[in-house]
Amino acid sequence: MIVLKFGGTSVATSESIKQVRDILRNKSEEGQLNVVVSAHGGITNQLIQCAILAEQGDESYTDVFDTIEERHLSLCNQLLPVSKRNQTLTKIKIHLNNLEDIFRGVFLINELSLRSNDHILSYGEKLSSIIISDFLISEGLDVALLDSEKLIKTDNQFGNAIVDKKATYKNLFDALDTSKKIFIAPGFVASSLKTNQITTLGRGGSDYTAALIASAVNASRLEIWTDVSGMMTANPKLVRLAHPIASLTYEEAMELSHFGAKVIYPPTIQPALDKEIPIYIKNTFAPEDPGTLITKAGDENGNFVKGISSIEDIALCTLSGSGMIAVPNFSHRLFKALSLKEVNVIMITQASSEHTITVAVSVDDAEKAYEAINEEFELEIQLRKVDPLLVEKDLSVVALVGSRMKQQVGISATLFESLSHNGVNVRAIAQGSTELNISVVIDKKHLKKSLNALHEGFFLSGTRKFNLFMIGVGNVGKAFLNQIYRQQKFLNEALKVSFNVVGLANSRKMYFNEESLRLDNWETLLDEQGKPMDQDAFVNKMIDMNLRNSIFIDCTANDKIPGLYKKILSNSISVVTPNKIACSSDFEEYLTLKKTATKYRARFLFETNVGAGLPVISTVSDLLKSGDRIHKIQAVLSGTLNFIFNTYDGSQKFSDVVRAAQEAGYTEPDPRIDLSGIDVMRKILILARESGYKMELEDVKGSTFVPDECMEADSVESFLDKLDEYDDVFKKLVKEASDQGKRIKYVASLDRKQAKTGLEMFGPEHPFYELHGKDNIVLYHTNRYSEQPLVVKGAGAGAEVTASGIFADVMKIASA
């Protein structure tokens, strides 16, 4: 015999009941079937609501009852042909009339006992089993309806009765000894062995009914049909990439269910476990899906971690004090106090010093736990041997489950590494010696991020998803997005990395999409669906989204956004930026950002601050990490100025060359920043700091070659016009260099603690002489490179190369 149980969603509508019919028709070819059905989806909640209203003397209970009545009568009319409908309707109306009388009685006396409540709730399954069995008979199936109320015997503990298995198994075995192909039995319903009064089997009661029948007849398998295709690797409502688990052991299934997986309720399937009956979890609405198979052995070749489960709302209760140390009965008193108040303990952890003991309880039980424990240890608290109970709320439990975790080194390391990289602090830990379950308590606000980070780490074959938020979609930002778009397939397939751009902003608008923006249509989305841009609002939204592996990219020259970096890093969101403001501001602020990144396990990367896409800053870092020391740096760090002086020969206007650099995307939006030399001063300052020197911007000696009258122009255009008035100044500079057979370069140099910038002339013997176009060059003089400097040379300006430098920094984070 095969036992099948269909839950409320599987029998909620006429369409779903017809789907059940099709499943049973196919299954009947495999042998005799016993089918346990729940109440139609939502009916049990309505029965509870109706009972509560009646108890409160609220006449609106009749409205709820009318809804219940209409639902059942409507199903009869939808499922049964006219010729066979009347008999079923008569049976349904008799039950509904009885139910209405009970509600009326509760309303009149304003009392709802557990016994009355059981009687009321039993009607959900009774009514659904009548409708479903009559429908199947009308469809030509060989069906008999069983009366679970008479077959399943319990004690008198109303609301959560304990089954008398001996009497129940005998009744079931005798009742099923017929030639019928299909039996339909209402789940959840039972009766007292002594009084025959109706009882119910509590939470998961229909599963329990199915397991009892399976055990009684030694069924070949038990199938639980629901609205998901098996037990999932994580909660699909929180983890979009969660997928069904092919195989589990009984213990793994129970652990996952205990910690939030709602597909089965552990205590109810124990009868099937006792007989080692295979349990299948199947999807009524996708019957061809393989589902999950639960057996004693499970799958010895699958993942070491089978699933990640969670409990969303818990409270931690911590008892501590020197009076607890080496006191044998302390734990006994604690748990006894909780037990007397009917507080269920979810998790326990205790320090080896015996100075503290912490238990996790449902947040609904936190107040009871607080009162029970403080009352039990009132004397010790008064004597200050024990501190008053500390209760912490807004917490969640996350659990890794897998019977084979003990065979694999590094499971716990991956768990803690995944959480710490995403700024999630572990508040408590519990792990049994069997290593079947590793549980951690975290802040509730981090639950979704934690589940996704762990799921990614254990189930996605190494693929890591990174969520990108970017402000600034000018030349560089646009180039970066295009590079990401072009590389998506390669990154996914070759490097197992996925970049989702989930937040984007320009100076006018901002747009967010947690599932990722379409990079082939981002401009339209930002323009048409974006909200007014506000820097603080953008950052707050990014923090509130609380996505795992988040990276913020500042692709602007804005002087206000760097002021938000500390807040961003403090939320374990990495920062990548070509914006030089932060790293060239006050030294203490620069140092604070680096320390904040380290403290919160984020990365603060700014390779493109100097040299666009060239590895200028990373070379400094590599030299220092390897034990070298930098004494001197000589560099041409402005691709813009190098382009200008490589192009300008005096035969054309200087302003025309500046305009050409601007149009090519080599300059800042305001080219005065480049021509003033301040940009180069910031770059050499950053290199000095990265080389280990404490220095401020005012310590850098900078000289300008542009007349003050030009720099003081009130707009970019008037600045360019003003350059024409001083064209002779620039011609004179070029002629002087040309007459000496030299070329002009704007040079930045660092000689130990002295930094300066300015125009210099170089002959053919110097490496700077052959520096063409927009190229940058950096000469590092170190302990190891004392005779010949280490040289880094290449394109130092332009949207594409700067974007590639940003991309490289992002990849560093992804590869960490």
mmCIF file of N, CA, C and O in Angstrom, residues 590-656:
data_model
loop_
_atom_site.group_PDB
_atom_site.id
_atom_site.type_symbol
_atom_site.label_atom_id
_atom_site.label_comp_id
_atom_site.label_asym_id
_atom_site.label_seq_id
_atom_site.Cartn_x
_atom_site.Cartn_y
_atom_site.Cartn_z
ATOM 1 N N TYR A 590 41.538 59.963 6.330
ATOM 2 C CA TYR A 590 42.038 58.904 5.447
ATOM 3 C C TYR A 590 42.333 57.637 6.244
ATOM 4 O O TYR A 590 41.934 56.528 5.861
ATOM 5 N N LEU A 591 43.004 57.815 7.386
ATOM 6 C CA LEU A 591 43.362 56.672 8.226
ATOM 7 C C LEU A 591 42.112 56.025 8.827
ATOM 8 O O LEU A 591 42.010 54.791 8.914
ATOM 9 N N THR A 592 41.141 56.844 9.211
ATOM 10 C CA THR A 592 39.898 56.331 9.787
ATOM 11 C C THR A 592 39.153 55.447 8.791
ATOM 12 O O THR A 592 38.610 54.401 9.169
ATOM 13 N N LEU A 593 39.131 55.856 7.537
ATOM 14 C CA LEU A 593 38.451 55.052 6.508
ATOM 15 C C LEU A 593 39.119 53.686 6.357
ATOM 16 O O LEU A 593 38.441 52.662 6.260
ATOM 17 N N LYS A 594 40.431 53.658 6.386
ATOM 18 C CA LYS A 594 41.136 52.379 6.246
ATOM 19 C C LYS A 594 40.893 51.489 7.470
ATOM 20 O O LYS A 594 40.692 50.275 7.338
ATOM 21 N N LYS A 595 40.897 52.089 8.644
ATOM 22 C CA LYS A 595 40.645 51.317 9.859
ATOM 23 C C LYS A 595 39.198 50.823 9.911
ATOM 24 O O LYS A 595 38.929 49.701 10.351
ATOM 25 N N THR A 596 38.273 51.658 9.459
ATOM 26 C CA THR A 596 36.858 51.262 9.444
ATOM 27 C C THR A 596 36.636 50.080 8.519
ATOM 28 O O THR A 596 35.908 49.143 8.850
ATOM 29 N N ALA A 597 37.280 50.126 7.360
ATOM 30 C CA ALA A 597 37.165 49.006 6.414
ATOM 31 C C ALA A 597 37.680 47.714 7.036
ATOM 32 O O ALA A 597 37.050 46.662 6.925
ATOM 33 N N THR A 598 38.796 47.807 7.716
ATOM 34 C CA THR A 598 39.366 46.611 8.360
ATOM 35 C C THR A 598 38.462 46.103 9.480
ATOM 36 O O THR A 598 38.214 44.894 9.593
ATOM 37 N N LYS A 599 37.939 47.024 10.286
ATOM 38 C CA LYS A 599 37.104 46.641 11.428
ATOM 39 C C LYS A 599 35.844 45.910 10.980
ATOM 40 O O LYS A 599 35.429 44.925 11.603
ATOM 41 N N TYR A 600 35.246 46.370 9.894
ATOM 42 C CA TYR A 600 33.963 45.805 9.473
ATOM 43 C C TYR A 600 34.101 44.841 8.287
ATOM 44 O O TYR A 600 33.121 44.547 7.610
ATOM 45 N N ARG A 601 35.307 44.349 8.071
ATOM 46 C CA ARG A 601 35.575 43.335 7.055
ATOM 47 C C ARG A 601 35.127 43.757 5.656
ATOM 48 O O ARG A 601 34.640 42.962 4.863
ATOM 49 N N ALA A 602 35.252 45.050 5.387
ATOM 50 C CA ALA A 602 34.954 45.567 4.053
ATOM 51 C C ALA A 602 36.272 45.923 3.373
ATOM 52 O O ALA A 602 37.337 45.875 3.986
ATOM 53 N N ARG A 603 36.210 46.264 2.097
ATOM 54 C CA ARG A 603 37.414 46.690 1.376
ATOM 55 C C ARG A 603 37.247 48.144 0.947
ATOM 56 O O ARG A 603 36.154 48.556 0.533
ATOM 57 N N PHE A 604 38.320 48.903 1.039
ATOM 58 C CA PHE A 604 38.337 50.290 0.576
ATOM 59 C C PHE A 604 39.435 50.373 -0.473
ATOM 60 O O PHE A 604 40.618 50.424 -0.158
ATOM 61 N N LEU A 605 39.046 50.356 -1.748
ATOM 62 C CA LEU A 605 40.000 50.283 -2.855
ATOM 63 C C LEU A 605 39.879 51.512 -3.743
ATOM 64 O O LEU A 605 38.776 51.923 -4.109
ATOM 65 N N PHE A 606 41.039 52.065 -4.101
ATOM 66 C CA PHE A 606 41.058 53.321 -4.851
ATOM 67 C C PHE A 606 42.245 53.338 -5.812
ATOM 68 O O PHE A 606 42.906 54.366 -5.990
ATOM 69 N N GLU A 607 42.521 52.194 -6.439
ATOM 70 C CA GLU A 607 43.631 52.108 -7.397
ATOM 71 C C GLU A 607 43.560 53.197 -8.454
ATOM 72 O O GLU A 607 44.573 53.760 -8.863
ATOM 73 N N THR A 608 42.354 53.536 -8.904
ATOM 74 C CA THR A 608 42.193 54.514 -9.977
ATOM 75 C C THR A 608 42.367 55.952 -9.507
ATOM 76 O O THR A 608 42.235 56.878 -10.309
ATOM 77 N N ASN A 609 42.660 56.154 -8.224
ATOM 78 C CA ASN A 609 42.994 57.514 -7.761
ATOM 79 C C ASN A 609 44.266 58.012 -8.437
ATOM 80 O O ASN A 609 44.450 59.211 -8.637
ATOM 81 N N VAL A 610 45.157 57.091 -8.772
ATOM 82 C CA VAL A 610 46.448 57.441 -9.370
ATOM 83 C C VAL A 610 46.688 56.529 -10.571
ATOM 84 O O VAL A 610 46.691 55.305 -10.435
ATOM 85 N N GLY A 611 46.856 57.126 -11.742
ATOM 86 C CA GLY A 611 47.239 56.321 -12.904
ATOM 87 C C GLY A 611 46.109 55.601 -13.600
ATOM 88 O O GLY A 611 46.362 54.665 -14.370
ATOM 89 N N ALA A 612 44.864 56.003 -13.341
ATOM 90 C CA ALA A 612 43.700 55.351 -13.996
ATOM 91 C C ALA A 612 43.760 53.847 -13.773
ATOM 92 O O ALA A 612 43.671 53.389 -12.636
ATOM 93 N N GLY A 613 43.952 53.088 -14.845
ATOM 94 C CA GLY A 613 43.949 51.633 -14.709
ATOM 95 C C GLY A 613 45.311 51.026 -14.423
ATOM 96 O O GLY A 613 45.436 49.798 -14.304
ATOM 97 N N LEU A 614 46.359 51.847 -14.298
ATOM 98 C CA LEU A 614 47.705 51.316 -14.047
ATOM 99 C C LEU A 614 47.829 50.816 -12.604
ATOM 100 O O LEU A 614 47.237 51.391 -11.691
ATOM 101 N N PRO A 615 48.631 49.775 -12.379
ATOM 102 C CA PRO A 615 48.808 49.250 -11.010
ATOM 103 C C PRO A 615 49.820 50.072 -10.219
ATOM 104 O O PRO A 615 50.868 49.570 -9.802
ATOM 105 N N VAL A 616 49.501 51.326 -10.009
ATOM 106 C CA VAL A 616 50.437 52.229 -9.331
ATOM 107 C C VAL A 616 50.375 52.047 -7.817
ATOM 108 O O VAL A 616 51.391 51.825 -7.154
ATOM 109 N N ILE A 617 49.166 52.136 -7.271
ATOM 110 C CA ILE A 617 49.007 51.992 -5.821
ATOM 111 C C ILE A 617 49.254 50.561 -5.378
ATOM 112 O O ILE A 617 49.891 50.321 -4.342
ATOM 113 N N SER A 618 48.795 49.601 -6.147
ATOM 114 C CA SER A 618 49.004 48.202 -5.769
ATOM 115 C C SER A 618 50.477 47.834 -5.797
ATOM 116 O O SER A 618 50.927 46.986 -5.012
ATOM 117 N N THR A 619 51.258 48.482 -6.659
ATOM 118 C CA THR A 619 52.701 48.231 -6.680
ATOM 119 C C THR A 619 53.334 48.719 -5.381
ATOM 120 O O THR A 619 54.191 48.042 -4.794
ATOM 121 N N VAL A 620 52.913 49.888 -4.923
ATOM 122 C CA VAL A 620 53.397 50.400 -3.631
ATOM 123 C C VAL A 620 53.065 49.401 -2.525
ATOM 124 O O VAL A 620 53.915 49.059 -1.689
ATOM 125 N N SER A 621 51.815 48.921 -2.518
ATOM 126 C CA SER A 621 51.386 47.978 -1.490
ATOM 127 C C SER A 621 52.205 46.700 -1.530
ATOM 128 O O SER A 621 52.644 46.194 -0.488
ATOM 129 N N ASP A 622 52.428 46.178 -2.734
ATOM 130 C CA ASP A 622 53.194 44.929 -2.872
ATOM 131 C C ASP A 622 54.633 45.103 -2.407
ATOM 132 O O ASP A 622 55.210 44.206 -1.771
ATOM 133 N N LEU A 623 55.231 46.251 -2.710
ATOM 134 C CA LEU A 623 56.612 46.503 -2.277
ATOM 135 C C LEU A 623 56.711 46.527 -0.754
ATOM 136 O O LEU A 623 57.600 45.902 -0.159
ATOM 137 N N LEU A 624 55.775 47.236 -0.129
ATOM 138 C CA LEU A 624 55.821 47.351 1.328
ATOM 139 C C LEU A 624 55.522 46.019 2.005
ATOM 140 O O LEU A 624 56.153 45.668 3.010
ATOM 141 N N LYS A 625 54.555 45.287 1.483
ATOM 142 C CA LYS A 625 54.211 43.989 2.078
ATOM 143 C C LYS A 625 55.379 43.019 2.006
ATOM 144 O O LYS A 625 55.549 42.168 2.884
ATOM 145 N N SER A 626 56.179 43.151 0.967
ATOM 146 C CA SER A 626 57.305 42.224 0.803
ATOM 147 C C SER A 626 58.535 42.672 1.572
ATOM 148 O O SER A 626 59.588 42.030 1.504
ATOM 149 N N GLY A 627 58.429 43.808 2.299
ATOM 150 C CA GLY A 627 59.542 44.244 3.149
ATOM 151 C C GLY A 627 60.417 45.319 2.550
ATOM 152 O O GLY A 627 61.414 45.729 3.158
ATOM 153 N N ASP A 628 60.105 45.802 1.358
ATOM 154 C CA ASP A 628 60.887 46.870 0.736
ATOM 155 C C ASP A 628 60.468 48.216 1.326
ATOM 156 O O ASP A 628 59.443 48.321 1.997
ATOM 157 N N ARG A 629 61.264 49.243 1.065
ATOM 158 C CA ARG A 629 60.924 50.582 1.540
ATOM 159 C C ARG A 629 61.168 51.574 0.414
ATOM 160 O O ARG A 629 62.202 51.540 -0.251
ATOM 161 N N ILE A 630 60.185 52.440 0.192
ATOM 162 C CA ILE A 630 60.260 53.421 -0.892
ATOM 163 C C ILE A 630 60.900 54.709 -0.373
ATOM 164 O O ILE A 630 60.459 55.285 0.626
ATOM 165 N N HIS A 631 61.946 55.159 -1.075
ATOM 166 C CA HIS A 631 62.639 56.372 -0.686
ATOM 167 C C HIS A 631 62.267 57.551 -1.579
ATOM 168 O O HIS A 631 62.232 58.705 -1.120
ATOM 169 N N LYS A 632 62.012 57.240 -2.857
ATOM 170 C CA LYS A 632 61.798 58.332 -3.803
ATOM 171 C C LYS A 632 60.855 57.879 -4.904
ATOM 172 O O LYS A 632 60.919 56.731 -5.363
ATOM 173 N N ILE A 633 59.992 58.770 -5.314
ATOM 174 C CA ILE A 633 59.096 58.515 -6.442
ATOM 175 C C ILE A 633 59.182 59.715 -7.383
ATOM 176 O O ILE A 633 59.115 60.873 -6.946
ATOM 177 N N GLN A 634 59.349 59.442 -8.652
ATOM 178 C CA GLN A 634 59.261 60.462 -9.699
ATOM 179 C C GLN A 634 58.168 60.003 -10.653
ATOM 180 O O GLN A 634 58.158 58.839 -11.077
ATOM 181 N N ALA A 635 57.281 60.914 -11.001
ATOM 182 C CA ALA A 635 56.141 60.448 -11.793
ATOM 183 C C ALA A 635 55.524 61.549 -12.636
ATOM 184 O O ALA A 635 55.544 62.728 -12.259
ATOM 185 N N VAL A 636 55.019 61.125 -13.767
ATOM 186 C CA VAL A 636 54.112 61.952 -14.554
ATOM 187 C C VAL A 636 52.744 61.323 -14.347
ATOM 188 O O VAL A 636 52.482 60.220 -14.836
ATOM 189 N N LEU A 637 51.902 62.018 -13.599
ATOM 190 C CA LEU A 637 50.667 61.402 -13.120
ATOM 191 C C LEU A 637 49.405 61.977 -13.742
ATOM 192 O O LEU A 637 48.306 61.527 -13.420
ATOM 193 N N SER A 638 49.570 62.945 -14.606
ATOM 194 C CA SER A 638 48.386 63.506 -15.253
ATOM 195 C C SER A 638 48.392 63.121 -16.721
ATOM 196 O O SER A 638 49.158 63.674 -17.524
ATOM 197 N N GLY A 639 47.561 62.184 -17.071
ATOM 198 C CA GLY A 639 47.408 61.825 -18.479
ATOM 199 C C GLY A 639 46.908 63.005 -19.276
ATOM 200 O O GLY A 639 47.273 63.189 -20.444
ATOM 201 N N THR A 640 46.107 63.860 -18.616
ATOM 202 C CA THR A 640 45.565 65.043 -19.285
ATOM 203 C C THR A 640 46.683 66.011 -19.659
ATOM 204 O O THR A 640 46.798 66.430 -20.825
ATOM 205 N N LEU A 641 47.510 66.354 -18.678
ATOM 206 C CA LEU A 641 48.588 67.310 -18.941
ATOM 207 C C LEU A 641 49.634 66.723 -19.888
ATOM 208 O O LEU A 641 50.202 67.455 -20.722
ATOM 209 N N ASN A 642 49.870 65.425 -19.771
ATOM 210 C CA ASN A 642 50.831 64.810 -20.683
ATOM 211 C C ASN A 642 50.311 64.853 -22.121
ATOM 212 O O ASN A 642 51.048 65.144 -23.062
ATOM 213 N N PHE A 643 49.017 64.585 -22.287
ATOM 214 C CA PHE A 643 48.408 64.668 -23.611
ATOM 215 C C PHE A 643 48.511 66.094 -24.153
ATOM 216 O O PHE A 643 48.859 66.315 -25.319
ATOM 217 N N ILE A 644 48.230 67.060 -23.272
ATOM 218 C CA ILE A 644 48.237 68.460 -23.711
ATOM 219 C C ILE A 644 49.635 68.875 -24.161
ATOM 220 O O ILE A 644 49.812 69.456 -25.250
ATOM 221 N N PHE A 645 50.665 68.564 -23.365
ATOM 222 C CA PHE A 645 52.011 69.005 -23.728
ATOM 223 C C PHE A 645 52.646 68.135 -24.808
ATOM 224 O O PHE A 645 53.577 68.573 -25.483
ATOM 225 N N ASN A 646 52.143 66.932 -25.001
ATOM 226 C CA ASN A 646 52.603 66.129 -26.135
ATOM 227 C C ASN A 646 51.953 66.581 -27.438
ATOM 228 O O ASN A 646 52.488 66.359 -28.526
ATOM 229 N N THR A 647 50.774 67.213 -27.323
ATOM 230 C CA THR A 647 50.039 67.646 -28.516
ATOM 231 C C THR A 647 50.349 69.095 -28.884
ATOM 232 O O THR A 647 50.475 69.445 -30.056
ATOM 233 N N TYR A 648 50.466 69.941 -27.875
ATOM 234 C CA TYR A 648 50.659 71.378 -28.124
ATOM 235 C C TYR A 648 52.104 71.666 -28.529
ATOM 236 O O TYR A 648 53.052 71.340 -27.812
ATOM 237 N N ASP A 649 52.246 72.266 -29.713
ATOM 238 C CA ASP A 649 53.592 72.625 -30.197
ATOM 239 C C ASP A 649 53.706 74.101 -30.538
ATOM 240 O O ASP A 649 54.689 74.538 -31.135
ATOM 241 N N GLY A 650 52.680 74.893 -30.198
ATOM 242 C CA GLY A 650 52.713 76.326 -30.453
ATOM 243 C C GLY A 650 52.096 76.728 -31.768
ATOM 244 O O GLY A 650 51.877 77.923 -32.017
ATOM 245 N N SER A 651 51.800 75.756 -32.630
ATOM 246 C CA SER A 651 51.221 76.085 -33.938
ATOM 247 C C SER A 651 49.705 76.240 -33.876
ATOM 248 O O SER A 651 49.101 76.732 -34.827
ATOM 249 N N GLN A 652 49.105 75.787 -32.782
ATOM 250 C CA GLN A 652 47.669 75.930 -32.596
ATOM 251 C C GLN A 652 47.417 76.573 -31.239
ATOM 252 O O GLN A 652 48.338 76.743 -30.444
ATOM 253 N N LYS A 653 46.177 76.951 -31.034
ATOM 254 C CA LYS A 653 45.844 77.562 -29.761
ATOM 255 C C LYS A 653 45.927 76.532 -28.634
ATOM 256 O O LYS A 653 45.509 75.388 -28.795
ATOM 257 N N PHE A 654 46.455 76.983 -27.492
ATOM 258 C CA PHE A 654 46.528 76.111 -26.313
ATOM 259 C C PHE A 654 45.115 75.684 -25.876
ATOM 260 O O PHE A 654 44.892 74.550 -25.482
ATOM 261 N N SER A 655 44.165 76.612 -25.988
ATOM 262 C CA SER A 655 42.790 76.299 -25.571
ATOM 263 C C SER A 655 42.171 75.216 -26.449
ATOM 264 O O SER A 655 41.352 74.414 -25.977
ATOM 265 N N ASP A 656 42.569 75.173 -27.723
ATOM 266 C CA ASP A 656 42.033 74.135 -28.615
ATOM 267 C C ASP A 656 42.517 72.750 -28.198
ATOM 268 O O ASP A 656 41.775 71.765 -28.284
#
